Amino acid sequence: MNFKQISGIGGAAMILSSAVMTATILISFPYAEHFTIIEQAIAHIGTIIFAGVFKVGYVTYIVGRYERDLSC
């Protein structure tokens, strides 16, 4: 396996999910008055889902670094 590529995929997943998670949090709380209740509910659910994606990306990133004997 190419663990450098695995680390890259994990890092990309963390960056992408944190960007989407930031957007869902903004929709859910400070800008809620600009969105319907359905959109806010979807944003709340999206926050949970993308937090999970972030965690999976972090584990993937750490596994790739560990297998290459790099510091975690």
Short mmCIF file of C-alpha atoms in Angstrom, two decimals:
data_model
loop_
_atom_site.label_atom_id
_atom_site.label_comp_id
_atom_site.label_asym_id
_atom_site.label_seq_id
_atom_site.Cartn_x
_atom_site.Cartn_y
_atom_site.Cartn_z
CA MET A 1 0.00 0.00 0.00
CA ASN A 2 1.06 3.55 -0.61
CA PHE A 3 0.80 5.07 2.86
CA LYS A 4 1.85 8.53 1.66
CA GLN A 5 -1.26 8.58 -0.52
CA ILE A 6 -3.36 7.33 2.39
CA SER A 7 -2.09 10.22 4.53
CA GLY A 8 -2.99 12.61 1.72
CA ILE A 9 -6.50 11.23 1.44
CA GLY A 10 -6.95 11.54 5.20
CA GLY A 11 -5.69 15.12 5.17
CA ALA A 12 -7.97 16.04 2.28
CA ALA A 13 -10.94 14.47 4.06
CA MET A 14 -10.18 16.52 7.17
CA ILE A 15 -9.89 19.78 5.21
CA LEU A 16 -13.03 19.18 3.17
CA SER A 17 -15.13 18.02 6.11
CA SER A 18 -14.01 20.92 8.31
CA ALA A 19 -15.01 23.39 5.57
CA VAL A 20 -18.44 21.79 5.17
CA MET A 21 -18.84 21.51 8.93
CA THR A 22 -18.08 25.22 9.29
CA ALA A 23 -20.76 26.00 6.72
CA THR A 24 -23.33 23.81 8.47
CA ILE A 25 -22.58 25.42 11.83
CA LEU A 26 -22.99 28.88 10.31
CA ILE A 27 -26.32 27.84 8.78
CA SER A 28 -27.47 26.29 12.05
CA PHE A 29 -26.68 29.13 14.42
CA PRO A 30 -25.56 32.67 13.50
CA TYR A 31 -27.34 32.85 10.11
CA ALA A 32 -30.35 30.70 10.98
CA GLU A 33 -32.84 33.49 10.28
CA HIS A 34 -31.86 33.38 6.59
CA PHE A 35 -32.77 29.69 6.20
CA THR A 36 -35.95 27.65 6.52
CA ILE A 37 -36.44 25.24 9.40
CA ILE A 38 -35.92 22.30 7.04
CA GLU A 39 -32.58 23.70 5.85
CA GLN A 40 -31.55 24.28 9.46
CA ALA A 41 -32.46 20.70 10.39
CA ILE A 42 -30.44 19.38 7.46
CA ALA A 43 -27.52 21.57 8.55
CA HIS A 44 -27.72 20.18 12.10
CA ILE A 45 -27.63 16.63 10.77
CA GLY A 46 -24.82 17.58 8.39
CA THR A 47 -22.78 18.86 11.32
CA ILE A 48 -22.94 15.44 12.96
CA ILE A 49 -22.19 13.57 9.74
CA PHE A 50 -19.22 15.71 8.75
CA ALA A 51 -17.79 15.58 12.26
CA GLY A 52 -17.73 11.81 11.80
CA VAL A 53 -16.08 12.18 8.39
CA PHE A 54 -13.45 14.40 10.00
CA LYS A 55 -12.71 11.72 12.61
CA VAL A 56 -12.36 9.02 9.94
CA GLY A 57 -10.04 11.31 7.97
CA TYR A 58 -7.94 11.91 11.07
CA VAL A 59 -7.57 8.19 11.74
CA THR A 60 -6.66 7.60 8.09
CA TYR A 61 -4.07 10.37 8.23
CA ILE A 62 -2.52 9.00 11.42
CA VAL A 63 -2.40 5.42 10.08
CA GLY A 64 -0.59 6.63 6.95
CA ARG A 65 1.97 8.51 9.02
CA TYR A 66 2.41 5.68 11.52
CA GLU A 67 3.09 3.12 8.82
CA ARG A 68 5.78 5.38 7.36
CA ASP A 69 7.43 5.73 10.80
CA LEU A 70 6.72 9.48 10.95
CA SER A 71 5.74 11.29 14.12
CA CYS A 72 2.02 11.49 14.67
#
